[in-house]
Coordinates of C-alpha atoms in Angstrom, one line a residue:
Chain A
M1 CA -67.1 -42.8 47.6
D2 CA -66.0 -46.1 46.2
S3 CA -62.6 -47.8 46.5
S4 CA -61.2 -46.1 43.5
D5 CA -62.0 -42.8 45.0
W6 CA -60.2 -43.7 48.2
Q7 CA -57.3 -45.0 46.2
A8 CA -57.1 -41.5 44.5
V9 CA -57.3 -39.8 47.9
T10 CA -54.4 -41.9 49.3
L11 CA -52.4 -41.3 46.1
T12 CA -53.0 -37.6 46.2
L13 CA -51.9 -37.4 49.9
Q14 CA -48.8 -39.5 49.1
L15 CA -47.9 -37.3 46.2
G16 CA -48.4 -34.1 48.2
G17 CA -46.4 -35.5 51.2
Y18 CA -43.4 -36.7 49.2
T19 CA -43.4 -33.5 47.1
T20 CA -43.4 -31.3 50.2
L21 CA -40.6 -33.3 51.9
I22 CA -38.4 -33.4 48.9
L23 CA -39.1 -29.7 48.1
L24 CA -38.0 -28.6 51.6
V25 CA -34.8 -30.5 51.2
I26 CA -34.1 -29.0 47.7
A27 CA -35.5 -25.5 48.3
T28 CA -33.7 -24.8 51.5
P29 CA -30.2 -24.6 50.1
L30 CA -31.4 -23.0 46.9
A31 CA -33.3 -20.3 48.8
W32 CA -30.3 -19.8 51.1
W33 CA -28.1 -19.2 48.2
L34 CA -30.6 -16.8 46.5
A35 CA -31.1 -14.9 49.8
R36 CA -27.4 -14.7 50.9
Q37 CA -25.2 -14.6 47.8
R38 CA -24.9 -11.9 45.3
S39 CA -24.0 -13.6 42.0
W40 CA -24.7 -12.9 38.4
L41 CA -26.3 -16.3 38.4
S42 CA -29.0 -15.2 40.9
A43 CA -31.3 -13.6 38.3
P44 CA -31.3 -16.5 35.8
V45 CA -31.8 -19.0 38.6
Q46 CA -34.7 -17.0 40.1
A47 CA -36.3 -16.7 36.6
I48 CA -36.1 -20.5 36.1
V49 CA -37.5 -21.2 39.6
A50 CA -40.4 -18.8 38.9
L51 CA -41.2 -20.2 35.4
P52 CA -43.9 -22.6 36.7
L53 CA -45.8 -19.6 37.9
V54 CA -46.3 -18.3 34.4
L55 CA -46.1 -21.2 32.1
P56 CA -49.2 -23.2 31.2
P57 CA -48.9 -26.5 33.1
T58 CA -49.3 -28.3 29.8
V59 CA -46.0 -26.8 28.6
L60 CA -44.2 -28.1 31.6
G61 CA -46.0 -31.4 31.3
F62 CA -45.2 -31.7 27.6
Y63 CA -41.4 -31.2 28.1
L64 CA -41.3 -33.6 31.0
L65 CA -43.2 -36.2 29.0
I66 CA -40.6 -35.8 26.2
W67 CA -37.6 -35.9 28.5
L68 CA -38.8 -38.6 31.0
G69 CA -40.4 -40.8 28.3
P70 CA -38.6 -43.7 26.6
E71 CA -37.2 -41.5 23.8
G72 CA -36.1 -38.6 26.1
F73 CA -32.6 -38.2 27.5
V74 CA -33.6 -39.1 31.0
G75 CA -36.0 -41.9 30.2
A76 CA -33.6 -43.4 27.6
T77 CA -30.7 -43.2 30.0
L78 CA -32.7 -45.0 32.6
E79 CA -33.8 -47.7 30.1
S80 CA -30.2 -48.3 29.0
L81 CA -29.4 -48.9 32.7
G82 CA -32.1 -51.6 32.8
L83 CA -34.6 -49.4 34.6
Q84 CA -38.1 -48.1 33.6
H85 CA -38.6 -44.8 31.9
L86 CA -40.7 -42.3 34.0
A87 CA -43.6 -41.3 31.8
F88 CA -47.0 -42.5 33.1
S89 CA -45.5 -43.5 36.5
F90 CA -45.8 -42.2 40.1
E91 CA -42.1 -41.2 40.1
G92 CA -42.7 -39.2 36.9
I93 CA -45.6 -37.2 38.3
L94 CA -43.6 -36.7 41.6
I95 CA -40.8 -35.1 39.6
G96 CA -43.4 -33.0 37.8
S97 CA -45.0 -31.9 41.1
I98 CA -41.6 -30.9 42.5
L99 CA -40.8 -28.7 39.6
Y100 CA -44.3 -27.3 39.4
S101 CA -44.4 -26.3 43.1
L102 CA -40.8 -25.2 43.4
P103 CA -41.5 -21.5 43.4
F104 CA -44.0 -22.0 46.2
A105 CA -41.3 -23.4 48.4
V106 CA -38.3 -21.3 47.3
Q107 CA -39.9 -17.9 47.5
P108 CA -41.2 -17.8 51.1
L109 CA -38.0 -19.4 52.3
T110 CA -35.8 -16.9 50.4
E111 CA -37.8 -14.1 51.9
S112 CA -37.5 -15.4 55.4
F113 CA -33.8 -16.2 55.0
R114 CA -33.3 -12.5 54.0
Q115 CA -34.6 -11.5 57.4
I116 CA -32.0 -13.5 59.4
S117 CA -29.6 -11.5 61.4
Q118 CA -26.1 -12.0 60.2
G119 CA -25.0 -10.7 63.6
Q120 CA -26.6 -13.6 65.4
L121 CA -25.0 -16.1 63.0
D122 CA -21.6 -14.5 63.6
V123 CA -22.1 -14.5 67.4
A124 CA -23.1 -18.2 67.2
A125 CA -19.9 -19.0 65.3
T126 CA -17.7 -17.2 67.8
L127 CA -19.4 -19.2 70.5
G128 CA -18.2 -22.4 68.9
A129 CA -21.3 -23.4 66.9
G130 CA -20.5 -25.0 63.6
W131 CA -22.5 -24.6 60.4
W132 CA -25.0 -27.4 61.2
R133 CA -25.7 -26.2 64.7
R134 CA -26.1 -22.6 63.6
F135 CA -28.7 -23.8 61.0
W136 CA -30.7 -25.8 63.6
T137 CA -30.5 -23.4 66.5
I138 CA -30.6 -20.0 64.7
V139 CA -32.0 -20.3 61.2
V140 CA -34.8 -22.9 61.8
P141 CA -36.3 -21.2 64.9
S142 CA -36.1 -17.7 63.3
C143 CA -37.6 -19.0 60.0
Q144 CA -40.3 -21.3 61.4
G145 CA -42.9 -19.2 59.7
G146 CA -41.1 -19.4 56.3
F147 CA -40.8 -23.1 56.5
L148 CA -44.4 -23.6 57.5
I149 CA -45.6 -21.4 54.6
A150 CA -43.3 -23.1 52.2
A151 CA -44.5 -26.6 53.3
T152 CA -48.2 -25.7 53.3
L153 CA -48.1 -23.9 49.9
S154 CA -46.1 -26.8 48.3
F155 CA -48.6 -29.4 49.7
A156 CA -51.7 -27.4 48.8
H157 CA -50.4 -26.5 45.4
T158 CA -49.7 -30.2 44.6
L159 CA -53.3 -31.1 45.5
G160 CA -54.4 -28.6 43.0
E161 CA -52.1 -29.8 40.2
F162 CA -53.9 -31.0 37.1
G163 CA -52.3 -30.1 33.8
V164 CA -48.8 -31.4 34.4
I165 CA -50.1 -34.8 35.7
L166 CA -52.6 -35.2 32.9
M167 CA -49.8 -34.6 30.3
L168 CA -47.2 -36.6 32.0
G169 CA -49.0 -39.3 33.9
G170 CA -52.3 -39.8 32.2
S171 CA -54.9 -41.4 34.5
I172 CA -53.7 -44.7 35.8
P173 CA -55.6 -45.8 38.9
G174 CA -53.2 -46.3 41.8
E175 CA -50.3 -44.9 39.9
T176 CA -51.1 -41.5 38.5
Q177 CA -54.8 -41.0 39.0
V178 CA -54.9 -38.3 41.6
L179 CA -58.0 -36.5 42.8
S180 CA -58.0 -33.6 40.4
V181 CA -57.7 -36.1 37.4
L182 CA -60.3 -38.4 38.9
I183 CA -62.8 -35.5 39.3
Y184 CA -62.2 -34.7 35.6
D185 CA -62.8 -38.3 34.6
H186 CA -66.0 -38.5 36.7
A187 CA -67.3 -35.3 35.1
E188 CA -66.4 -36.4 31.7
A189 CA -68.3 -39.7 32.3
M190 CA -71.3 -37.6 33.4
N191 CA -70.9 -39.0 36.9
Y192 CA -71.6 -35.6 38.5
Q193 CA -72.5 -36.9 42.0
A194 CA -69.1 -38.5 42.4
A195 CA -67.3 -35.5 41.0
E196 CA -69.2 -33.2 43.4
N197 CA -68.3 -35.3 46.5
L198 CA -64.6 -35.2 45.7
S199 CA -64.7 -31.5 44.7
L200 CA -66.4 -30.5 47.9
G201 CA -64.0 -32.6 50.0
L202 CA -61.0 -31.0 48.3
L203 CA -62.5 -27.5 48.7
L204 CA -63.1 -27.9 52.4
F205 CA -59.7 -29.5 53.0
S206 CA -57.8 -26.8 51.2
F207 CA -59.8 -24.1 53.1
V208 CA -59.1 -25.6 56.5
V209 CA -55.3 -26.0 55.8
L210 CA -55.0 -22.4 54.6
M211 CA -57.0 -21.1 57.4
A212 CA -54.9 -22.9 60.0
V213 CA -51.8 -21.4 58.5
Y214 CA -53.1 -17.8 58.5
T215 CA -54.4 -18.2 62.0
W216 CA -51.0 -19.4 63.2
Q217 CA -49.4 -16.5 61.4
K218 CA -51.5 -14.0 63.4
R219 CA -50.0 -15.2 66.7
P220 CA -47.6 -12.6 68.1
T221 CA -44.8 -15.2 67.9
G222 CA -45.9 -16.7 64.6
G223 CA -43.6 -14.6 62.5
A224 CA -43.6 -14.8 58.8
R225 CA -45.8 -11.8 58.4
Y226 CA -44.3 -11.0 55.0
V227 CA -46.6 -13.6 53.4
A228 CA -49.7 -11.7 54.5
R229 CA -48.4 -8.5 52.9
Chain B
M1 CA 0.3 -14.4 72.3
L2 CA -1.5 -13.2 69.1
H3 CA 0.5 -12.4 66.0
V4 CA -1.2 -10.6 63.2
D5 CA 0.1 -9.7 59.8
I6 CA -2.9 -9.1 57.5
E7 CA -4.2 -7.3 54.5
L8 CA -7.8 -6.8 53.5
Q9 CA -9.4 -4.8 50.7
R10 CA -13.0 -3.6 51.0
G11 CA -13.9 -1.2 48.2
D12 CA -11.5 1.7 48.5
F13 CA -10.8 0.9 52.2
R14 CA -7.6 -1.1 52.9
L15 CA -6.7 -2.6 56.2
Q16 CA -3.0 -3.4 56.4
L17 CA -1.5 -4.1 59.8
A18 CA 1.2 -6.2 61.5
H19 CA 1.4 -6.4 65.2
Q20 CA 2.1 -8.8 68.0
F21 CA -0.4 -8.5 70.8
A22 CA 0.6 -9.0 74.4
A23 CA -0.5 -12.1 76.2
H24 CA -2.6 -11.9 79.4
K25 CA -3.2 -8.2 79.0
V26 CA -5.8 -5.8 77.8
T27 CA -4.9 -4.2 74.5
A28 CA -7.0 -1.2 73.5
I29 CA -7.4 -0.5 69.8
F30 CA -8.0 3.1 69.5
G31 CA -8.8 5.4 66.6
P32 CA -11.5 7.5 64.9
S33 CA -14.6 5.9 63.4
G34 CA -14.0 4.0 60.1
C35 CA -10.2 3.5 60.7
G36 CA -10.7 -0.3 60.6
K37 CA -10.8 -1.2 64.3
S38 CA -13.9 -3.4 64.0
T39 CA -12.6 -5.0 60.8
L40 CA -9.4 -5.9 62.6
L41 CA -11.3 -7.7 65.3
R42 CA -13.5 -9.5 62.8
S43 CA -10.4 -10.5 60.8
I44 CA -8.9 -12.0 64.0
A45 CA -12.2 -13.8 64.6
G46 CA -12.2 -15.2 61.1
L47 CA -15.4 -13.4 60.0
E48 CA -13.9 -11.5 57.1
P49 CA -13.7 -13.5 53.9
G50 CA -11.0 -12.5 51.5
L51 CA -8.4 -11.8 54.2
R52 CA -4.8 -12.2 53.2
G53 CA -1.8 -12.8 55.4
T54 CA -1.3 -14.6 58.7
V55 CA -3.0 -14.8 62.1
C56 CA -1.3 -16.9 64.7
W57 CA -2.5 -17.6 68.2
Q58 CA 0.2 -19.0 70.5
N59 CA 1.6 -21.9 68.4
N60 CA -1.5 -22.3 66.2
I61 CA -1.9 -20.9 62.8
W62 CA -5.5 -19.5 62.6
H63 CA -5.1 -18.0 59.2
A64 CA -2.5 -18.5 56.5
Q65 CA -2.6 -19.0 52.8
E66 CA -2.7 -22.8 53.0
R67 CA -4.8 -23.1 56.2
I68 CA -7.8 -21.3 57.7
V69 CA -9.2 -22.4 61.0
K70 CA -13.0 -21.8 61.2
T71 CA -14.3 -19.2 63.6
E72 CA -16.0 -21.8 65.7
Q73 CA -12.8 -23.7 66.3
R74 CA -10.7 -20.7 67.4
G75 CA -11.8 -20.6 71.0
I76 CA -12.5 -16.9 71.0
A77 CA -15.5 -14.8 71.9
L78 CA -16.5 -11.6 70.3
V79 CA -18.9 -9.0 71.9
F80 CA -20.2 -6.8 69.1
Q81 CA -21.5 -3.2 69.3
Q82 CA -25.0 -4.6 69.2
P83 CA -25.8 -7.4 71.7
H84 CA -27.1 -9.7 68.9
L85 CA -28.9 -11.9 71.5
F86 CA -30.7 -15.0 70.0
T87 CA -34.2 -13.5 69.9
T88 CA -36.0 -16.8 70.0
K89 CA -34.3 -18.0 73.1
T90 CA -34.5 -17.1 76.8
V91 CA -31.7 -15.3 78.5
E92 CA -30.6 -18.5 80.2
A93 CA -30.6 -20.4 76.8
N94 CA -28.5 -17.5 75.4
L95 CA -26.0 -17.8 78.2
R96 CA -25.7 -21.5 77.9
Y97 CA -25.3 -21.5 74.1
G98 CA -21.6 -21.4 74.1
M99 CA -20.9 -23.2 77.4
P100 CA -18.9 -26.4 77.3
R101 CA -20.5 -29.7 78.5
A102 CA -21.0 -29.9 82.2
S103 CA -18.1 -32.4 82.7
V104 CA -15.7 -30.0 80.9
L105 CA -17.2 -26.9 82.6
K106 CA -16.2 -28.2 86.0
A107 CA -12.5 -27.6 85.2
C108 CA -13.2 -24.2 83.6
A109 CA -12.3 -20.8 85.0
M110 CA -15.6 -19.0 84.6
Q111 CA -18.5 -20.8 86.3
F112 CA -22.1 -20.2 85.4
E113 CA -23.2 -18.9 88.9
D114 CA -20.2 -16.7 89.3
I115 CA -20.7 -14.9 86.0
I116 CA -24.5 -14.5 86.6
E117 CA -23.8 -13.0 90.0
L118 CA -21.0 -10.7 88.7
L119 CA -23.2 -9.2 86.0
S120 CA -26.4 -9.3 88.2
L121 CA -28.4 -11.3 85.7
Q122 CA -30.3 -13.5 88.1
P123 CA -33.7 -11.7 87.7
F124 CA -33.8 -12.0 83.9
M125 CA -33.0 -15.6 83.3
Q126 CA -36.4 -16.7 82.0
R127 CA -37.1 -13.5 80.0
K128 CA -36.7 -13.1 76.2
P129 CA -34.2 -10.6 75.0
A130 CA -36.9 -8.2 73.7
Q131 CA -38.0 -7.7 77.3
L132 CA -34.6 -6.4 78.4
S133 CA -33.2 -2.8 78.3
G134 CA -30.2 -2.1 76.1
G135 CA -27.8 -2.2 79.0
Q136 CA -29.2 -5.5 80.3
Q137 CA -29.0 -7.0 76.8
Q138 CA -25.3 -5.9 76.6
R139 CA -24.6 -7.5 80.0
V140 CA -26.2 -10.8 78.8
A141 CA -24.0 -10.6 75.6
I142 CA -20.9 -10.1 77.7
A143 CA -21.8 -12.9 80.1
R144 CA -22.6 -15.2 77.2
A145 CA -19.2 -14.5 75.7
L146 CA -17.4 -15.1 79.0
L147 CA -19.3 -18.4 79.6
S148 CA -18.0 -19.8 76.4
Q149 CA -14.6 -19.9 78.2
P150 CA -12.7 -18.0 75.5
Q151 CA -8.9 -18.1 75.5
L152 CA -9.1 -14.7 73.8
L153 CA -11.9 -12.1 74.3
L154 CA -12.6 -9.6 71.6
L155 CA -14.7 -6.5 72.6
D156 CA -16.0 -4.3 69.8
E157 CA -17.2 -1.1 71.6
P158 CA -19.3 -3.2 74.0
M159 CA -20.3 -0.2 76.0
N160 CA -21.9 1.6 73.0
G161 CA -25.3 3.1 73.8
L162 CA -25.1 2.4 77.5
D163 CA -25.7 5.1 80.1
Q164 CA -22.8 6.2 82.3
A165 CA -23.8 4.1 85.3
A166 CA -24.2 0.9 83.4
K167 CA -20.9 1.6 81.6
S168 CA -18.9 2.1 84.8
Q169 CA -20.4 -1.0 86.2
I170 CA -19.5 -3.2 83.2
M171 CA -16.0 -1.7 82.9
A172 CA -15.3 -2.4 86.5
D173 CA -16.7 -6.0 86.1
L174 CA -14.5 -6.6 83.0
K175 CA -11.4 -5.3 84.8
R176 CA -12.1 -7.7 87.7
I177 CA -12.8 -10.6 85.4
Q178 CA -9.7 -9.9 83.4
Q179 CA -7.5 -9.7 86.5
R180 CA -8.9 -12.8 88.0
F181 CA -8.6 -15.0 85.0
A182 CA -5.6 -13.3 83.3
L183 CA -7.8 -13.3 80.2
P184 CA -6.3 -11.6 77.1
I185 CA -8.6 -9.0 75.8
L186 CA -8.6 -6.8 72.7
L187 CA -10.9 -3.8 73.2
V188 CA -12.0 -1.6 70.4
S189 CA -12.9 1.8 71.6
H190 CA -12.9 5.5 70.8
H191 CA -13.6 6.6 74.3
V192 CA -10.5 7.7 76.3
D193 CA -12.0 6.8 79.6
E194 CA -12.6 3.2 78.6
V195 CA -9.1 2.9 77.3
V196 CA -7.6 4.4 80.4
Q197 CA -9.6 2.2 82.7
L198 CA -9.1 -1.1 81.0
A199 CA -6.0 -1.0 78.8
D200 CA -2.5 -2.1 79.6
E201 CA -1.3 -1.7 76.0
V202 CA -2.6 0.6 73.3
V203 CA -2.7 0.2 69.6
I204 CA -3.5 3.4 67.7
M205 CA -5.0 3.0 64.2
R206 CA -5.6 5.5 61.4
E207 CA -7.1 4.7 58.0
G208 CA -6.5 1.0 58.2
K209 CA -3.0 1.3 59.4
L210 CA -1.2 1.0 62.7
L211 CA -0.1 4.5 63.7
S212 CA 1.7 3.7 67.0
T213 CA 1.7 1.2 69.8
G214 CA 3.0 0.9 73.3
T215 CA 2.0 0.8 76.9
L216 CA -0.9 3.0 78.1
Q217 CA 1.6 5.5 79.7
Q218 CA 3.6 5.8 76.5
Q219 CA 0.6 6.3 74.3
V220 CA -1.2 8.9 76.5
G221 CA 0.1 11.7 74.1
Q222 CA -1.5 9.9 71.2
L223 CA -4.8 9.4 72.9
S224 CA -5.0 13.2 73.4
L225 CA -5.2 13.7 69.6
H226 CA -8.6 12.2 69.3
D227 CA -11.0 12.9 72.2
E228 CA -11.5 15.8 74.6
G229 CA -8.1 17.4 74.3
P230 CA -4.8 16.5 76.0
L231 CA -4.8 14.4 79.2
S232 CA -2.4 12.6 81.6
V233 CA -2.6 9.3 83.3
L234 CA -0.8 9.2 86.6
S235 CA 0.0 6.0 88.5
I236 CA -0.7 6.4 92.2
S237 CA -0.3 3.9 95.0
P238 CA -2.3 3.8 98.3
G239 CA -0.9 5.9 101.1
D240 CA -0.8 4.8 104.7
N241 CA -4.6 4.6 104.7
N242 CA -5.2 8.0 106.1
Q243 CA -8.8 9.1 105.9
K244 CA -9.9 12.6 106.5
D245 CA -13.2 14.2 105.7
G246 CA -14.2 11.4 103.3
L247 CA -10.9 11.8 101.5
L248 CA -8.2 9.1 101.2
A249 CA -4.5 9.6 100.9
W250 CA -2.6 8.4 97.8
Q251 CA 1.1 8.6 97.0
L252 CA 2.2 10.1 93.7
G253 CA 5.9 9.5 94.0
Q254 CA 6.9 11.4 97.1
Q255 CA 3.9 13.6 97.2
T256 CA 0.5 13.0 98.7
L257 CA -2.9 13.4 97.0
W258 CA -6.3 13.4 98.6
L259 CA -9.1 11.8 96.7
P260 CA -12.7 11.0 97.5
T261 CA -13.1 7.5 99.0
T262 CA -16.4 6.7 97.4
G263 CA -16.5 3.8 95.1
L264 CA -13.0 2.6 95.7
P265 CA -12.3 -1.0 96.5
A266 CA -10.8 -1.1 99.9
N267 CA -7.6 -3.2 99.3
S268 CA -6.7 -1.5 96.1
D269 CA -3.3 -1.8 94.5
S270 CA -1.9 0.9 92.3
K271 CA -4.5 3.0 90.5
R272 CA -4.6 5.1 87.4
L273 CA -5.7 8.7 87.7
L274 CA -7.0 10.3 84.6
V275 CA -6.5 14.1 84.5
W276 CA -7.6 16.3 81.7
A277 CA -5.0 19.0 80.8
R278 CA -7.8 21.6 80.9
D279 CA -8.4 20.7 84.6
V280 CA -4.8 21.5 85.6
S281 CA -3.7 25.0 86.7
L282 CA -0.2 26.3 87.3
A283 CA 1.2 28.6 89.9
T284 CA 4.7 29.8 90.7
G285 CA 4.2 29.3 94.4
P286 CA 2.0 27.1 96.6
L287 CA -1.7 28.1 96.5
K288 CA -3.4 28.7 99.8
N289 CA -6.8 30.1 98.9
T290 CA -8.1 27.5 96.4
S291 CA -10.9 25.0 96.3
L292 CA -8.7 22.5 94.5
N293 CA -7.5 19.8 96.9
N294 CA -4.6 18.5 95.0
Q295 CA -1.4 20.4 94.4
V296 CA 1.9 18.9 93.4
R297 CA 5.4 20.3 92.8
A298 CA 6.4 19.8 89.2
Q299 CA 9.1 20.7 86.8
I300 CA 8.4 22.2 83.4
V301 CA 9.8 19.9 80.7
G302 CA 8.6 21.7 77.6
F303 CA 5.8 23.2 75.6
E304 CA 3.5 21.9 72.8
R305 CA 1.0 23.5 70.5
A306 CA -2.6 23.2 71.5
Q307 CA -5.6 23.0 69.3
H308 CA -6.5 26.7 70.0
D309 CA -3.9 29.3 69.0
A310 CA -4.2 31.2 72.3
E311 CA -3.3 28.1 74.4
M312 CA -0.3 25.9 74.9
V313 CA 0.1 22.4 76.5
V314 CA 2.7 22.6 79.2
E315 CA 4.6 19.3 79.7
L316 CA 5.5 18.7 83.4
A317 CA 7.5 16.1 85.2
V318 CA 6.1 15.0 88.6
G319 CA 8.8 12.7 89.9
E320 CA 9.1 10.1 87.1
Q321 CA 5.6 10.8 85.7
Q322 CA 4.3 13.1 83.1
L323 CA 1.5 15.7 83.7
R324 CA 0.0 18.0 81.1
A325 CA -1.6 21.4 81.7
L326 CA -3.5 23.4 79.2
V327 CA -2.6 27.1 79.8
T328 CA -3.1 30.3 77.8
K329 CA -0.1 31.9 76.2
A330 CA -0.9 35.1 78.1
S331 CA -0.5 33.2 81.4
I332 CA 2.7 31.7 80.3
E333 CA 4.1 35.2 79.6
R334 CA 2.6 36.7 82.8
L335 CA 4.1 33.9 85.0
N336 CA 7.3 33.9 82.9
L337 CA 7.2 30.1 82.6
R338 CA 10.3 28.5 81.0
A339 CA 11.5 24.9 80.6
G340 CA 13.3 23.7 83.7
Y341 CA 11.4 26.0 86.1
C342 CA 9.6 24.5 89.1
V343 CA 5.9 25.2 89.5
Y344 CA 2.9 24.1 91.6
A345 CA 0.2 22.2 89.6
A346 CA -3.2 22.1 91.0
F347 CA -5.8 19.8 89.5
K348 CA -9.1 18.1 89.7
A349 CA -9.0 14.4 88.9
A350 CA -11.5 13.3 86.3
A351 CA -11.6 9.6 87.1
L352 CA -9.7 7.1 89.2
H353 CA -9.5 3.6 87.8

C-alpha cells in the first residue's frame, strides 16, 4: 500500500462518514413523514426515493454530471455567484452518494417509525413533553435498531459506490479517487497485486461491519428485527 | 372550571357537545361504547386534530379558532385505557418522566414517595414495564399521571381489564387522592359501580351528544338505562358507632341500617350505598322471618315500566331519598300496591362507597 492508496482509504472513509451523517439528518424527517402521514404525495415521494435501487448508477451519475457541471442549472448558478461548479469535486460526489444511498437510510427508518406507539407519544405529550423531548426520549430509544441499520447500510453502500462517482467525479487523487475507483484504475493498469490488496481489505471490512450489525440485532433488546425478515 | 363547546367530525361520527364541568369535583362521563366519551377526553387534551369550537380552562383559552395551546402546555394528565408505559424505560424512569424539577416539586401537592406508597409501587421501581402484570402497569400509569402534578386529571376507563380486587384498590386510592388534593377529575366509564364510587357529577352521552347532566343523585335514573338494570344510590351517615356481630350502624334519615364493618375506613363521613332495584323486596308489614338485615319504611311515589313486561320499577321515597324496587306485576296486584301507600322495603346492599 503506497501513499496514494492510503489517501484513497481516507477519502473513502470521509465520504462514507459525511454521507451517513447528512443522510441521517435528511432521511429522519422524510421517513417520519412517509411513516406517519397519509398523503397523495407519499407514493410519488417513495418512488423517487427508491429510484437509485433500480436505476443504473451511470444514469444517476450522468444527470448529476449535467446538473452540477458548469453548464447545468446548479453548477451555473454556483458559478454566477462566484463559486465553483460541483462536477469532479468532493462536494459533487458527496451529493451523488447522498442521493445514491437515500433509500438505504429512508426505508429502514420508515419501517421502524411505523412501529412506534402513538399511545406512548400521546402520553408523553400529556406529561408535558414537547416535540423535541418526545423525539429524543421516545422515538430514538424505540428506533435504535432502525437508526443503526440506516447508518450502517448508508455507510457500507457508499463504500461500494462506483458508477456514480466515476461518471460525476472521475478519478482525481485526494478529491474523487475513492477505493472502488482506485481498484478499477489499478486493475486497468495491470497492477493486480495492488488491486487485490485493496479489494481484500474492502471485502473484510464490509463483512465485519455487517456481521457486527446482525449480531447486535440478535440481542433480545436489539430490536429492529424487521430488517432480518 | 372547564368550559367546553366543541364539534368534531370523524367519518360519519359527529361529536357535538357544550358543557361546563365543575371545578374540584369528579365528573363521570357515562354512556355506551362508541358514544364519543374517549374522543371528548382526547379533544380536551388537545390530541384530536381538526377540532372546532372552544375549550377554556379557568381563564385560559386552550382551544379556539385563533389560538390552540399545545397538549404539553395544558398542565393535564390523561390515563388511557392501555397503560402505554414507555417500554424502553424502567418503572422509576416512567414515573419521573412528567415530574417537575426538584426545586419546583418541593412546593407541589403530590410527592414522589407518597404516591409510590399510595399505589404500592416500591417493589417494581427498577423493573421494565414488560415484567409487570396488567394491573401493576395500570397503577404505574396512574402514578405517572399524578406525579406530573396535573391541574386536571383525565381518566379514560383506567380500570379496564383489571380484576375486581385491583379495581377496588385503585378506585379507593383515586377517591382518597382526589379528596386530599381537591383535584378535578373527568372519568370516562361505562361501569355503574365506578361512577357511583367516584363521581360527584355525571354527564351522560349518547351518539356524540350530551343526553343529560347533573349530580350523581339526580342522574341515578339515567345510569339505570345502561347497565345491570335500575338502581338507587342512598346517602347514609355514620350512626353512633354501634357495633354488633360485625355490623355497624348507619343512619338513613331517621332510620338505622346495619352494614358489615369490613373494609370501611374508621372515621368515615357520609357514604354512598349502591342498591340494585332487583335486590329490593317490598312488604306491606314489617318482616320478621327474613335473612335480609335491612328494612326501611318507605312511601310509594309511583311506578315505571321495567325492561321485562312482567315487572315494574316501584319508585319509593325513604325520607328525602329515592329507592327503586323491581317487582313483578303479579306481586303489585297481590299486595295491592298503590301510589301514596306505605310499605316496608328490605334490601341487600351491593356496595358501600
